[in-house]
Coordinates of C-alpha atoms and ligand atoms in Angstrom, one line a residue:
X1 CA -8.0 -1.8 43.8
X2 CA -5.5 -1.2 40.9
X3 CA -7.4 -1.5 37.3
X4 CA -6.2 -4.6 35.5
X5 CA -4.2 -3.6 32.6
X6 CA -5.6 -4.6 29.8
X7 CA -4.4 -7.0 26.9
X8 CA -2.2 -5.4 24.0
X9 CA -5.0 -7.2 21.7
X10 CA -7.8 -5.6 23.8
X11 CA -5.9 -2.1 24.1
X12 CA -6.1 -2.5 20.1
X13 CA -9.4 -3.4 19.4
X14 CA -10.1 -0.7 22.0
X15 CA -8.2 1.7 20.3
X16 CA -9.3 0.9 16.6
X17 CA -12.1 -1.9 15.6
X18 CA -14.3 -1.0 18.9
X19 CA -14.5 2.9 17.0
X20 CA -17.0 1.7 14.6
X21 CA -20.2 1.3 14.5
X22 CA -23.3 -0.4 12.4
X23 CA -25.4 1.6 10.0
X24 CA -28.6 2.3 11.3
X25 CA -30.2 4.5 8.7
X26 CA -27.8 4.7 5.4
X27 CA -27.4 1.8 2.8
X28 CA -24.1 0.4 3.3
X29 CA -23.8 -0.1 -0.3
X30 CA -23.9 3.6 -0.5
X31 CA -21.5 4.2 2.2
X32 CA -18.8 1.8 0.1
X33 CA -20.2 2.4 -3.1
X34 CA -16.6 0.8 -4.7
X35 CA -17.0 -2.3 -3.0
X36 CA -18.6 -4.4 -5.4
X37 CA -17.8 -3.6 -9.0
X38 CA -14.6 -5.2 -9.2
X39 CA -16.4 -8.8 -8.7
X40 CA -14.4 -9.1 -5.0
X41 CA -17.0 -11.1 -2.3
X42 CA -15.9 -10.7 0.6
X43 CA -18.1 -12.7 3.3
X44 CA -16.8 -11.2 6.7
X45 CA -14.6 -8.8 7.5
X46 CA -13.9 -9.5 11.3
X47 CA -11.9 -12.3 9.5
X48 CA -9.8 -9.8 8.7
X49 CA -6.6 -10.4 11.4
X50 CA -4.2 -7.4 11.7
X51 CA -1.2 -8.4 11.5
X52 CA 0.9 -5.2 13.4
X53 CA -2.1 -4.6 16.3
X54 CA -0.5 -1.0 15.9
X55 CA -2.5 1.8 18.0
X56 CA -2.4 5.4 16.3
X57 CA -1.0 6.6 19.9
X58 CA 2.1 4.0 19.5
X59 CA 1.9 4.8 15.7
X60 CA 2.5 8.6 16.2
X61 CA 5.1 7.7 18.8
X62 CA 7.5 5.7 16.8
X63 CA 7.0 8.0 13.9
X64 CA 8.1 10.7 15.6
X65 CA 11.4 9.0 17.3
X66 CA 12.0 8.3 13.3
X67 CA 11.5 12.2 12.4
X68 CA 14.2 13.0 15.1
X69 CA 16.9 11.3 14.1
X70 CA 16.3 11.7 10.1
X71 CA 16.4 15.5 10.1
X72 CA 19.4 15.5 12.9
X73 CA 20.9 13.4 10.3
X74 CA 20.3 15.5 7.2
X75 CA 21.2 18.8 9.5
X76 CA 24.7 17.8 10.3
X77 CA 24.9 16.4 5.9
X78 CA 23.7 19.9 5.3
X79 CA 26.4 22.0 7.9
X80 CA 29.4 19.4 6.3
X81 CA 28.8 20.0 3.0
X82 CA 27.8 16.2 2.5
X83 CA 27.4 16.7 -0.8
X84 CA 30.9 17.1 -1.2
X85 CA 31.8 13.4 0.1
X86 CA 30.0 11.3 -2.8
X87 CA 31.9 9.6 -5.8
X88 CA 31.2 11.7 -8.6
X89 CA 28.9 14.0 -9.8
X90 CA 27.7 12.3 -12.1
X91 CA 26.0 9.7 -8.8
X92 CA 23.6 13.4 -8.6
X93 CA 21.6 12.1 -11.7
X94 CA 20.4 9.0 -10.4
X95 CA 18.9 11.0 -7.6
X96 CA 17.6 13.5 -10.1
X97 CA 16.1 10.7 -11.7
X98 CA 14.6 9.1 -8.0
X99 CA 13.2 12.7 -7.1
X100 CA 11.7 13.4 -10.5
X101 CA 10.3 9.9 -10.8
X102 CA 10.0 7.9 -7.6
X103 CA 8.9 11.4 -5.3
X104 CA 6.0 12.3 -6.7
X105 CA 4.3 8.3 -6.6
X106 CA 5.0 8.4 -2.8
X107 CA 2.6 11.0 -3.2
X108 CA 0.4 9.3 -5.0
X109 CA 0.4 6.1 -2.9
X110 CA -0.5 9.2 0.4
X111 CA -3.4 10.0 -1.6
X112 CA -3.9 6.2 -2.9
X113 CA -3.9 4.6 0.9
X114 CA -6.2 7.7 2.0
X115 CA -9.1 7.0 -0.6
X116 CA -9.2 2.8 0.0
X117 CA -9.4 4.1 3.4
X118 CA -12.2 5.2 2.6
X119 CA -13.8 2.8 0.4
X120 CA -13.2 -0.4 2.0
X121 CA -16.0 -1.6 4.1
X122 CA -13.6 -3.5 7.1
X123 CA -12.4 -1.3 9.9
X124 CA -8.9 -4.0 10.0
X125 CA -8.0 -2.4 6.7
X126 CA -9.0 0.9 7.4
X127 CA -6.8 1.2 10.1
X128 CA -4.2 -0.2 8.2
X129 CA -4.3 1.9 5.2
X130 CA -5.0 5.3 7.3
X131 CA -1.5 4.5 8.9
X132 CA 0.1 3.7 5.2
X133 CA -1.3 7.1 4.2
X134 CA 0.3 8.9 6.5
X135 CA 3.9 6.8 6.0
X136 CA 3.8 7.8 2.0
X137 CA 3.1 11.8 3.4
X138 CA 5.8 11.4 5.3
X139 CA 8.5 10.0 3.0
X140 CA 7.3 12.4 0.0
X141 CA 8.6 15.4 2.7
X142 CA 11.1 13.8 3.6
X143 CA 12.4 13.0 0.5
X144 CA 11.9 16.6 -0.3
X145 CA 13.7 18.3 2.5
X146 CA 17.0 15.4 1.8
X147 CA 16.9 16.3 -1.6
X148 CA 16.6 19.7 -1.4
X149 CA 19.8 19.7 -0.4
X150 CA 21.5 18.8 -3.5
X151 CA 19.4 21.4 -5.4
X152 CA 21.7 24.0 -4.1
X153 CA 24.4 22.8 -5.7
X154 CA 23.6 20.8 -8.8
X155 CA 21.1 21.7 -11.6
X156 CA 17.8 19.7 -12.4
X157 CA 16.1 19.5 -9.2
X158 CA 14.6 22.8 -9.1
X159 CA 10.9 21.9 -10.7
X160 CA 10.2 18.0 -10.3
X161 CA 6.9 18.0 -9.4
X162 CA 6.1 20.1 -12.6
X163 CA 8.5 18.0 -14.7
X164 CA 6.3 14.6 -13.3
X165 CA 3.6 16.0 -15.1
X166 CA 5.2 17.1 -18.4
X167 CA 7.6 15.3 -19.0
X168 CA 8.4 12.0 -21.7
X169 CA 10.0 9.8 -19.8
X170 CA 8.0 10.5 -16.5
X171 CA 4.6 9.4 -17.5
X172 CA 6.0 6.1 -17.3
X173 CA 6.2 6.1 -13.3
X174 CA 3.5 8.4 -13.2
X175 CA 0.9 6.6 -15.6
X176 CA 1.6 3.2 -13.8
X177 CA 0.3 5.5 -10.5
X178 CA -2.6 6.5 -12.4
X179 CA -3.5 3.6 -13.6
X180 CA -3.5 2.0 -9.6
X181 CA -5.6 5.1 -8.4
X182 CA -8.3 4.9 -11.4
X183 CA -9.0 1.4 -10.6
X184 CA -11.2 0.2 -7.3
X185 CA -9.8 -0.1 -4.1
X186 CA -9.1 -4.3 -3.8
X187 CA -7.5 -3.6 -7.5
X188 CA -5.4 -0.6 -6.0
X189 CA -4.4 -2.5 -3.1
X190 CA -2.6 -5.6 -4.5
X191 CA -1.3 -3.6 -7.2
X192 CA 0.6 -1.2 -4.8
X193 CA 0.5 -3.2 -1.7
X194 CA 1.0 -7.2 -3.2
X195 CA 2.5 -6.7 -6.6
X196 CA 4.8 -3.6 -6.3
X197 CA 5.8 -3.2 -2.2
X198 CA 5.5 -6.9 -1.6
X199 CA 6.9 -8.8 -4.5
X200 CA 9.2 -5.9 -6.6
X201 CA 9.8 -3.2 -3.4
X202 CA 13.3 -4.7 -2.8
X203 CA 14.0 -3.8 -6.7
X204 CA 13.6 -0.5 -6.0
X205 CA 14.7 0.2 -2.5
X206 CA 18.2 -1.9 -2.2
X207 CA 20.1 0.0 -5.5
X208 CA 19.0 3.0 -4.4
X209 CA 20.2 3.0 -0.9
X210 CA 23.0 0.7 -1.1
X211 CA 23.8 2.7 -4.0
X212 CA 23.5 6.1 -2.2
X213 CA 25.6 4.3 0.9
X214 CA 28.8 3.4 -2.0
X215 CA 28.6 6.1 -3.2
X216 CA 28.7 8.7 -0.3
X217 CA 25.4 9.6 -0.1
X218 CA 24.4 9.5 3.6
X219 CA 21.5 11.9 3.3
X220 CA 19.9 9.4 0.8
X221 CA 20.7 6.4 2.7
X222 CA 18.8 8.2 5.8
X223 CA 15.4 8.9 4.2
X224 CA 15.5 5.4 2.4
X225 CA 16.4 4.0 6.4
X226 CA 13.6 5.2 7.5
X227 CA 11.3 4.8 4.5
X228 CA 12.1 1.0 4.9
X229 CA 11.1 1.0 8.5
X230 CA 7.8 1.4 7.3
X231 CA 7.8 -0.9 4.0
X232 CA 8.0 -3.5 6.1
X233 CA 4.5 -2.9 8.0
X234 CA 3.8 -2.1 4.0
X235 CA 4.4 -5.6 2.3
X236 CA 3.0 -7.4 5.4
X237 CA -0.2 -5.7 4.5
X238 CA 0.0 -6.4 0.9
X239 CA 0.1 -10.1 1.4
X240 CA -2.6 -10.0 4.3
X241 CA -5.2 -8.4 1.9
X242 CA -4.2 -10.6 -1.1
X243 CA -4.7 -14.0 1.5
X244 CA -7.6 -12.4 3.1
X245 CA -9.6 -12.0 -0.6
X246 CA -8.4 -15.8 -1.5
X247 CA -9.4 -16.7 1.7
X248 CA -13.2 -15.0 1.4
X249 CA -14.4 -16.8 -1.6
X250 CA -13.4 -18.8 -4.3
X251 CA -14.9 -16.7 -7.1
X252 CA -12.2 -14.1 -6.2
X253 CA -9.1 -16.2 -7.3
X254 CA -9.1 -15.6 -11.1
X255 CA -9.6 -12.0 -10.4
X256 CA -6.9 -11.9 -8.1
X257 CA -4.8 -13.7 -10.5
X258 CA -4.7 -11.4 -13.2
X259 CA -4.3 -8.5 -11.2
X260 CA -1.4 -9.8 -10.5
X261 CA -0.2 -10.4 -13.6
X262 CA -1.0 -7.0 -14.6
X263 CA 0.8 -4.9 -11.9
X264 CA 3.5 -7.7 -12.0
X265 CA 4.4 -6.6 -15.3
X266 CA 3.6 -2.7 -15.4
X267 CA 6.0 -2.9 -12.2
X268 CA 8.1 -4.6 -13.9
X269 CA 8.5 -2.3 -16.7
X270 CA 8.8 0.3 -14.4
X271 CA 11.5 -0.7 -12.8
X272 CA 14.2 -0.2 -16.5
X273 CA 14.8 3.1 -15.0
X274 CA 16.3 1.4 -12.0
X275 CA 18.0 -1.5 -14.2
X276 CA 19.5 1.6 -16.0
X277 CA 20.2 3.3 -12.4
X278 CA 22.1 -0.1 -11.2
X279 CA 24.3 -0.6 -14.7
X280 CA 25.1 3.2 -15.6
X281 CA 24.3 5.7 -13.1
X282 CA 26.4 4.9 -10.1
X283 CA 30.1 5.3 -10.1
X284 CA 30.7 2.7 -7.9
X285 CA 28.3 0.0 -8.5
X286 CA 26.3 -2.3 -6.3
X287 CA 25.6 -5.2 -8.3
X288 CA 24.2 -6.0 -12.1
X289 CA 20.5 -5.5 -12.6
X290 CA 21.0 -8.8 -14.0
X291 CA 22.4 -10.2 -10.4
X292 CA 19.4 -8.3 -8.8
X293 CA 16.4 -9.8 -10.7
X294 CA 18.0 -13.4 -9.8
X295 CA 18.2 -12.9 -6.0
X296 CA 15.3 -10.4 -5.6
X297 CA 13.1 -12.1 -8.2
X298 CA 13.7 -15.6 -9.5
X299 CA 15.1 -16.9 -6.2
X300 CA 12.8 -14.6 -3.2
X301 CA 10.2 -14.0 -5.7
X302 CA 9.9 -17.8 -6.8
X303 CA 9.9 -18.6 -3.0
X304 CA 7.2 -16.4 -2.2
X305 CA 4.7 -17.6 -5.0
X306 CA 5.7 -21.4 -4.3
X307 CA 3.8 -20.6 -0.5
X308 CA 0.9 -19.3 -2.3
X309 CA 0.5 -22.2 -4.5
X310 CA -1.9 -23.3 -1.8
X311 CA -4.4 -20.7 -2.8
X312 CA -4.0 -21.8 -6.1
X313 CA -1.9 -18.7 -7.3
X314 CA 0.9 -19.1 -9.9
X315 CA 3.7 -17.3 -11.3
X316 CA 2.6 -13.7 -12.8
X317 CA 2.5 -14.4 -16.0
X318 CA 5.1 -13.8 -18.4
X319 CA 7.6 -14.0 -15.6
X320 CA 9.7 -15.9 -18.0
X321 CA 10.0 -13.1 -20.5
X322 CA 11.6 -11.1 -18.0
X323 CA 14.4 -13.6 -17.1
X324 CA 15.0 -13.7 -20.9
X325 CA 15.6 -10.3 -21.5
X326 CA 17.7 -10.0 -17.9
X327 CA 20.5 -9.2 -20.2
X328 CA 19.1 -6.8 -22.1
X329 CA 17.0 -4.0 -20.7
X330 CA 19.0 -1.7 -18.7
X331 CA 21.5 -1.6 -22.0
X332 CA 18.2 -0.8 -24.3
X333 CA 17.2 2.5 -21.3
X334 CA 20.4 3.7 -21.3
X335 CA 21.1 4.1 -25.1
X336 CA 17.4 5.6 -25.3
X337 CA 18.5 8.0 -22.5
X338 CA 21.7 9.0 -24.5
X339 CA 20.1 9.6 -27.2
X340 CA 17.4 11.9 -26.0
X341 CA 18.6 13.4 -22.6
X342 CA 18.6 17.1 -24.9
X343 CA 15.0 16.8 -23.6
X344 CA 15.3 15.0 -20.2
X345 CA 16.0 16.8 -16.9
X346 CA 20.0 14.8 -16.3
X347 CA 22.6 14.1 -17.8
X348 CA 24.2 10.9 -19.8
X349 CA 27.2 9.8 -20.1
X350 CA 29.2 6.7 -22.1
X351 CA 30.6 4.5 -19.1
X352 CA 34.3 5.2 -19.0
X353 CA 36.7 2.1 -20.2
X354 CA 37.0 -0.1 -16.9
X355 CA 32.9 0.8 -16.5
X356 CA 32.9 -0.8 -19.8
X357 CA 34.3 -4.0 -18.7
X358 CA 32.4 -4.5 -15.7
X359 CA 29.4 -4.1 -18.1
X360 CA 30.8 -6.5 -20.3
X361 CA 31.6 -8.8 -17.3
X362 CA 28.2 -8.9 -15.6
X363 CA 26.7 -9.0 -19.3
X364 CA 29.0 -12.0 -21.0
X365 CA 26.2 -12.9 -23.4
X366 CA 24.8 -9.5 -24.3
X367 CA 26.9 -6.8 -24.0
X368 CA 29.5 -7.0 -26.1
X369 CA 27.5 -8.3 -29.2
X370 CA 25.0 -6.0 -28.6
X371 CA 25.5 -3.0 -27.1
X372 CA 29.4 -2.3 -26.7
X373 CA 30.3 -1.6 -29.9
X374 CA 27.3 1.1 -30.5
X375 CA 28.7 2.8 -27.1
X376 CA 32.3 3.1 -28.5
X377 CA 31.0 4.2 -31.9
X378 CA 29.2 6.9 -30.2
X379 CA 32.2 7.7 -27.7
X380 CA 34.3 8.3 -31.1
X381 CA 31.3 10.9 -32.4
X382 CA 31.6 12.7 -29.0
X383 CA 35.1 13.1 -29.2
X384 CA 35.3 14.6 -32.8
X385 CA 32.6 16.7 -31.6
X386 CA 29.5 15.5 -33.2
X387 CA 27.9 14.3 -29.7
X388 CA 24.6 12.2 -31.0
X389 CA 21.0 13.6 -30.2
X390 CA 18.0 11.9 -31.8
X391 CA 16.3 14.8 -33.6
X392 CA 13.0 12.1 -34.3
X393 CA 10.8 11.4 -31.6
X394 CA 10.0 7.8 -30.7
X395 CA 6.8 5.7 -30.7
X396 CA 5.8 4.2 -27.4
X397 CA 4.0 1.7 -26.3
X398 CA 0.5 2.4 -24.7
X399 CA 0.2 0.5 -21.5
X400 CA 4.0 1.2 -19.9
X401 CA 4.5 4.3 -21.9
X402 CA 8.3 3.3 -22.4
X403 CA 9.4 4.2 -25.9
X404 CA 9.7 0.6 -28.2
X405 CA 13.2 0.5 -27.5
X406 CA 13.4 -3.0 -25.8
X407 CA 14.6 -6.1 -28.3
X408 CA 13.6 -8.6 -29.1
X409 CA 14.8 -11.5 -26.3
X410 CA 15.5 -14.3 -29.1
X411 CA 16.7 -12.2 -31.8
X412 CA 17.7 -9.0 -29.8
X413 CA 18.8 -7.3 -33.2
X414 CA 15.2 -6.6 -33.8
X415 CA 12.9 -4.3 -31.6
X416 CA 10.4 -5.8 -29.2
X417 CA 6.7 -4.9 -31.2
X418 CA 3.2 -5.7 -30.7
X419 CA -0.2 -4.5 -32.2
X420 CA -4.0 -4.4 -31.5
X421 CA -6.5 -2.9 -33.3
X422 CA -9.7 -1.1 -31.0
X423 CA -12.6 0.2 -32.7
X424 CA -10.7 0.6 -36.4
X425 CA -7.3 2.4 -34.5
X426 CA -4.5 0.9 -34.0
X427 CA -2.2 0.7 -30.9
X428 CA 1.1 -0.3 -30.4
X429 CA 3.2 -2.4 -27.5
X430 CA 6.5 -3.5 -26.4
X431 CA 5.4 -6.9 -25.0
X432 CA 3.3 -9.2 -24.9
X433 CA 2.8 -8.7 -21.1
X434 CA 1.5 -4.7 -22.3
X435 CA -0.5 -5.9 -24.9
X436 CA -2.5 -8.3 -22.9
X437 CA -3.4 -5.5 -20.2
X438 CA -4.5 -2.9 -23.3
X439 CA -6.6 -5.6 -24.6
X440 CA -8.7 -6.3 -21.5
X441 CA -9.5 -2.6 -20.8
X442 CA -9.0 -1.0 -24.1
X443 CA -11.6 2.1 -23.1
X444 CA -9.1 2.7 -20.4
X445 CA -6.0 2.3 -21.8
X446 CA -7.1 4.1 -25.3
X447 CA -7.1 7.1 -23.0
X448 CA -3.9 6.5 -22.3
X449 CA -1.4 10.6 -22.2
X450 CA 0.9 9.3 -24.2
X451 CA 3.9 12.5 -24.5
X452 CA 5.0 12.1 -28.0
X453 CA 1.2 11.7 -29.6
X454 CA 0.6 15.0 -27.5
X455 CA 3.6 16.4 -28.3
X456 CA 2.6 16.0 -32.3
X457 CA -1.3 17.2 -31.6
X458 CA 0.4 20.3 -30.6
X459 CA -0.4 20.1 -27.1
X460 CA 2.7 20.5 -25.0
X461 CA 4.1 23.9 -26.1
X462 CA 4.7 24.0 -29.7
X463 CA 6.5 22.1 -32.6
X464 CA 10.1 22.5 -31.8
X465 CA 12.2 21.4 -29.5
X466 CA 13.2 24.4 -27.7
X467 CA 9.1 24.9 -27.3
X468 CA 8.7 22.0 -25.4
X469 CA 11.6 22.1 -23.0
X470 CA 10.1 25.3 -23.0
X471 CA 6.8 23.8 -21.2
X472 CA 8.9 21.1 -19.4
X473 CA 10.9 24.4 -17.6
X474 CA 14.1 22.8 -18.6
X475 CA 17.2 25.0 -19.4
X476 CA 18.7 23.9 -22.4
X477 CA 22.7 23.3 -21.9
X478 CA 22.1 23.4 -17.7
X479 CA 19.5 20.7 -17.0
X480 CA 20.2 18.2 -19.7
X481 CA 22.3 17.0 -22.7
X482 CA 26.0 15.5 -22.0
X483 CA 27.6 15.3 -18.5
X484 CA 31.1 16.2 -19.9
X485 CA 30.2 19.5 -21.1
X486 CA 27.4 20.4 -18.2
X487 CA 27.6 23.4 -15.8
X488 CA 27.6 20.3 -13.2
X489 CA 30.8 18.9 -13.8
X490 CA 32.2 22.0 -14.2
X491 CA 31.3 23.4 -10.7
X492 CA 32.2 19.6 -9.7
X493 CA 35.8 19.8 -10.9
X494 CA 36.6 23.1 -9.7
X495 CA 35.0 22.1 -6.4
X496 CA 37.4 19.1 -6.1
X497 CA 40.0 20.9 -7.0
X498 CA 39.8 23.7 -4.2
X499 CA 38.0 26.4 -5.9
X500 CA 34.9 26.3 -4.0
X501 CA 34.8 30.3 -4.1
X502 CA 34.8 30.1 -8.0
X503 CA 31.8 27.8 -8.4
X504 CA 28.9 29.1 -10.0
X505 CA 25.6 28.0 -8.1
X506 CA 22.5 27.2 -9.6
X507 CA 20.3 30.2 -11.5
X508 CA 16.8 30.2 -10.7
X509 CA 14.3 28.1 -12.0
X510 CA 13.4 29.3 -15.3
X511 CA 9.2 30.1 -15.6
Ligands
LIG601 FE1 6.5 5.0 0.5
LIG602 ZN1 4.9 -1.6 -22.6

C-alpha cells in the first residue's frame, strides 16, 4: 500500500515544532535566561501560528534558485561593463553611501535574528528567525559581491566595513543597530522586525531600487530583487510577533507601545540619509522624500495602525512631528553633507539649475525660502574658488547621533534643540522624539560613542583633520570633498568621452 502523503501542515510541524523537546533536568529559566526582564508574559507559545509553514528543505531550495539567477545577473553586469550604462557618476555616491551604511546592519540583523533565536523560548519563532538569520547573511554577501563591482572603478568603496566603525556620520545607522542588539530579544524583534521592516522597510527599499533601476543600475536593482523576496516573509513576521505579545497578555500592551514609539522614531531619523538620497543623490529622480513619507507613511502607515487599533495600539508617537518637518529634512542632510564631506567617504555636489527647480517644485513651501538661496550662495563660492568646508565640528544629538542640524518645524530658521540633565551632565537632542528615549534609559544612552566627543577626547587619531581621516583610511582629494574636482568624475568624463585606455583606476586602499 502506497504511504499517505502527509499534510503540508503536518510535513511542517514534522519538519520544525515536532524537533523539540521538554526540559527534563535544566531550569528553563536558565535555558532562556532573556525571557523575562523586559516585563513580556507570554502564556503559551503553541499559540504562536506560523504564518509561511516554510520547511528548511523548501527554504534552502528557493534560496538557492534566488542565488542562481542573482550572480548570472551580476556576471553578465560585470563582462558589459554595466557600470558604464548609469546616469552619472555622481548616482556611484548614493551606493557608496547604501554600502557604507545600509551593508554592514544586514550584518547586524544576521547576527541579531541568530541570537533571539536563541533566546526565545517558542520553537514557532525559532524557526522563523533561524531562516531570517540566514536571509540577512545572505544579502550582506550579496550586497558585497554587487558592489564590489563598482569598487573597480570608482573610489570610496574600498574599506566600508572599517569606515562603519569609525566614521561620523556612520554611527548613526550603526548605533541605531546597536541599540536593537543591546536590548532583549521581544525589544529587538519589533524594533527590526515591527517598527523598521514592517512599518519604515518600504522607505528604504523602493528609492534605492527604483532609484538604482532609473538610473541604470541593474546590478543594484538585482540584489535589492532578491533582498525583497525575503522582506516580505520579514514584515509578516514582524507583525505576527507584535499580535502574538498583544494577544498573550494585557500587561504587555504599554510595553509594546513604547517600543514602538521608540524604534518608530530612531527609524525614522535614520532614514534622512535616504530623504537626502531621494532629493540629491540621484540624477534622475524617483519621487520627493516628501511624496514618499505621504504614500509610504501617512497613507500605508496610517492604514496599518488603524487595523491595530483593536489591540489598543496608536500612532507612534510624535508621528506628527515628522509630517511637519516633511519639507525640511533631506534639505537640512544635504547642506550638513556639503559642508563636511572633506571628512566623509563621497562626494557632494550643489544640484545643477533644472535639479534646483524640481527641488523647488516638490518643496513649494520650504525650499526656496529656506534652503535655495544658501545653495546658490555657496555655488557662487565654489565657482570663485573658495569651495565651503566647515573647519568646526558639530554637536550631535545623543540618541540618533545626527549632528543638531534639523530646524525647527514652526520656525525653521532656528535649529531643532533639546536638553536633559543626568546625574549633574548635560545632554543634548534634536527632538523631542530623541529626548524622550534618552530620558527613559539614560545609563544606556549616556554611553552613547558619540564621534565628535571622541574625536575631542583624542580618541580617533589625533587633533587634526588629516589625523582623523587618517584613522577613517580615507584619502584626502580621492575619497571625499567636491564631486567637480574628484578623481571620479575625471575618470567618468574621459570614460564617456572614449578614452577608456586613459582612465586612471583606483590606488589601493591606503593602511
Ligand atoms: Fe536584509
Ligand atoms: Zn536625535
Amino acid at each position: 500500500m502506497a504511504a499517505k502523503r502527509m499534510s503540508l501542515r503536518d510535513k511542517y510541524n514534522r519538519m520544525t515544532r515536532d524537533l523539540a523537546w521538554d526540559f527534563s533536568y535544566q531550569d528553563p529559566k536558565k535555558i532562556f535566561e532573556q525571557a523575562d526582564f523586559e516585563g513580556i508574559k507570554i502564556e503559551d507559545w503553541d499559540k504562536w501560528e506560523d504564518p509561511f509553514r516554510l520547511t528548511m528543505d523548501a527554504y534552502w531550495k528557493y534560496q538557492g534558485e534566488k542565488e542562481r539567477k542573482l550572480y548570472a545577473i551580476i556576471d553578465a553586469f560585470a563582462q558589459n561593463n554595466g557600470q558604464l550604462n548609469i546616469t552619472d557618476a555622481r548616482y556611484v555616491n548614493a551606493i557608496k553611501l547604501f554600502l557604507t551604511g545600509v551593508s554592514p546592519l544586514e550584518y547586524m540583523a544576521h547576527r541579531g535574528f541568530a541570537m533571539i533565536g536563541r533566546q526565545l523560548p517558542g520553537v514557532g519563532p525559532q524557526v522563523a528567525c533561524q531562516m531570517q538569520s540566514l536571509d540577512e547573511l545572505r544579502h550582506v554577501q550579496t550586497q558585497i559581491h554587487t558592489i564590489s563591482h563598482y569598487n573597480k572603478y570608482f573610489n570610496g568603496f574600498q574599506d566600508f566595513r572599517h569606515m562603519h566603525d569609525r566614521v561620523w556620520y556612520l554611527s548613526v545607522p550603526k548605533s541605531f543597530f546597536d541599540d536593537a542588539a543591546s536590548a532583549g530579544p521581544f525589544e529587538f524583534i519589533t524594533a527590526i522586525s515591527f517598527s523598521f521592516e514592517y512599518v519604515l522597510t518600504n522607505l528604504l527599499f523602493m528609492p534605492f531600487m527604483s532609484g538604482a533601476a532609473y538610473n541604470g543600475d541593474m546590478a543594484t536593482v538585482t540584489f535589492g530583487f532578491s533582498a525583497q523576496s525575503d522582506e516580505a516573509r520579514h514584515m509578516t513576521l514582524g507583525l505576527e510577533v507584535v499580535k502574538f505579545m498583544l494577544e498573550q497578555h494585557p500587561d504587555n500592551l504599554p510595553i509594546v507601545q513604547r517600543w514602538i514609539d521608540k524604534w518608530f522614531w530612531r527609524g525614522y531619523r535614520l532614514l534622512t540619509l535616504v530623504g537626502m538620497m531621494m532629493d540629491y543623490m540621484l540624477p534622475k529622480r524617483v519621487m520627493s522624500w516628501k511624496e514618499a513619507w505621504e504614500m509610504y507613511f501617512e497613507q500605508n502607515g496610517g492604514a496599518l495602525f488603524n487595523d491595530l487599533a483593536r489591540y489598543g495600539i496608536r500612532m507612534p508617537k510624535y508621528w506628527e512631528q515628522t509630517v511637519a518637518e516633511k519639507g525640511l529634512i533631506s534639505h537640512a542632510a544635504w547642506g550638513t553633507f556639503y559642508n563636511y564631506c572633506h571628512a566623509a567617504p563621497f562626494h557632494t555636489w550643489i544640484p545643477e539649475k533644472d535639479e534646483l527647480d524640481w527641488l523647488s517644485e516638490k518643496y513649494p513651501d520650504t525650499f526656496d525660502k529656506f534652503f535655495r538661496p544658501r545653495y546658490e550662495h555657496w555655488a557662487e563660492q565654489e565657482k570663485q574658488g573658495k569651495r565651503f568646508y566647515n573647519p568646526s565640528l558639530p554637536m550631535l544629538c545623543t540618541t540618533c547621533q545626527i549632528p543638531m542640524v534639523f530646524p525647527e518645524a514652526s520656525d525653521p530658521t532656528l535649529t531643532s534643540y533639546r536638553s536633559s540633565v543626568h546625574n549633574g551632565e548635560r545632554y543634548h537632542f534634536c527632538s523631542d522624539g530623541c529626548k524622550d528615549i534618552f530620558d527613559h534609559e539614560p545609563e544606556k544612552y549616556v554611553q552613547s560613542w558619540l564621534p565628535v566627543h571622541q574625536i575631542f577626547q583624542g580618541n580617533c587619531g589625533g587633533a587634526t583633520v588629516p589625523d582623523v581621516l587618517d584613522w577613517y583610511h580615507l584619502r584626502d582629494g580621492i575619497d571625499n570633498r567636491e564631486y567637480l574636482a574628484s578623481p571620479d568624475r575625471a575618470n567618468w568624463e574621459r570614460w564617456k568621452a572614449g578614452e577608456e585606455e586613459a582612465a586612471e583606476l583606483p590606488k589601493a586602499a591606503a593602511g
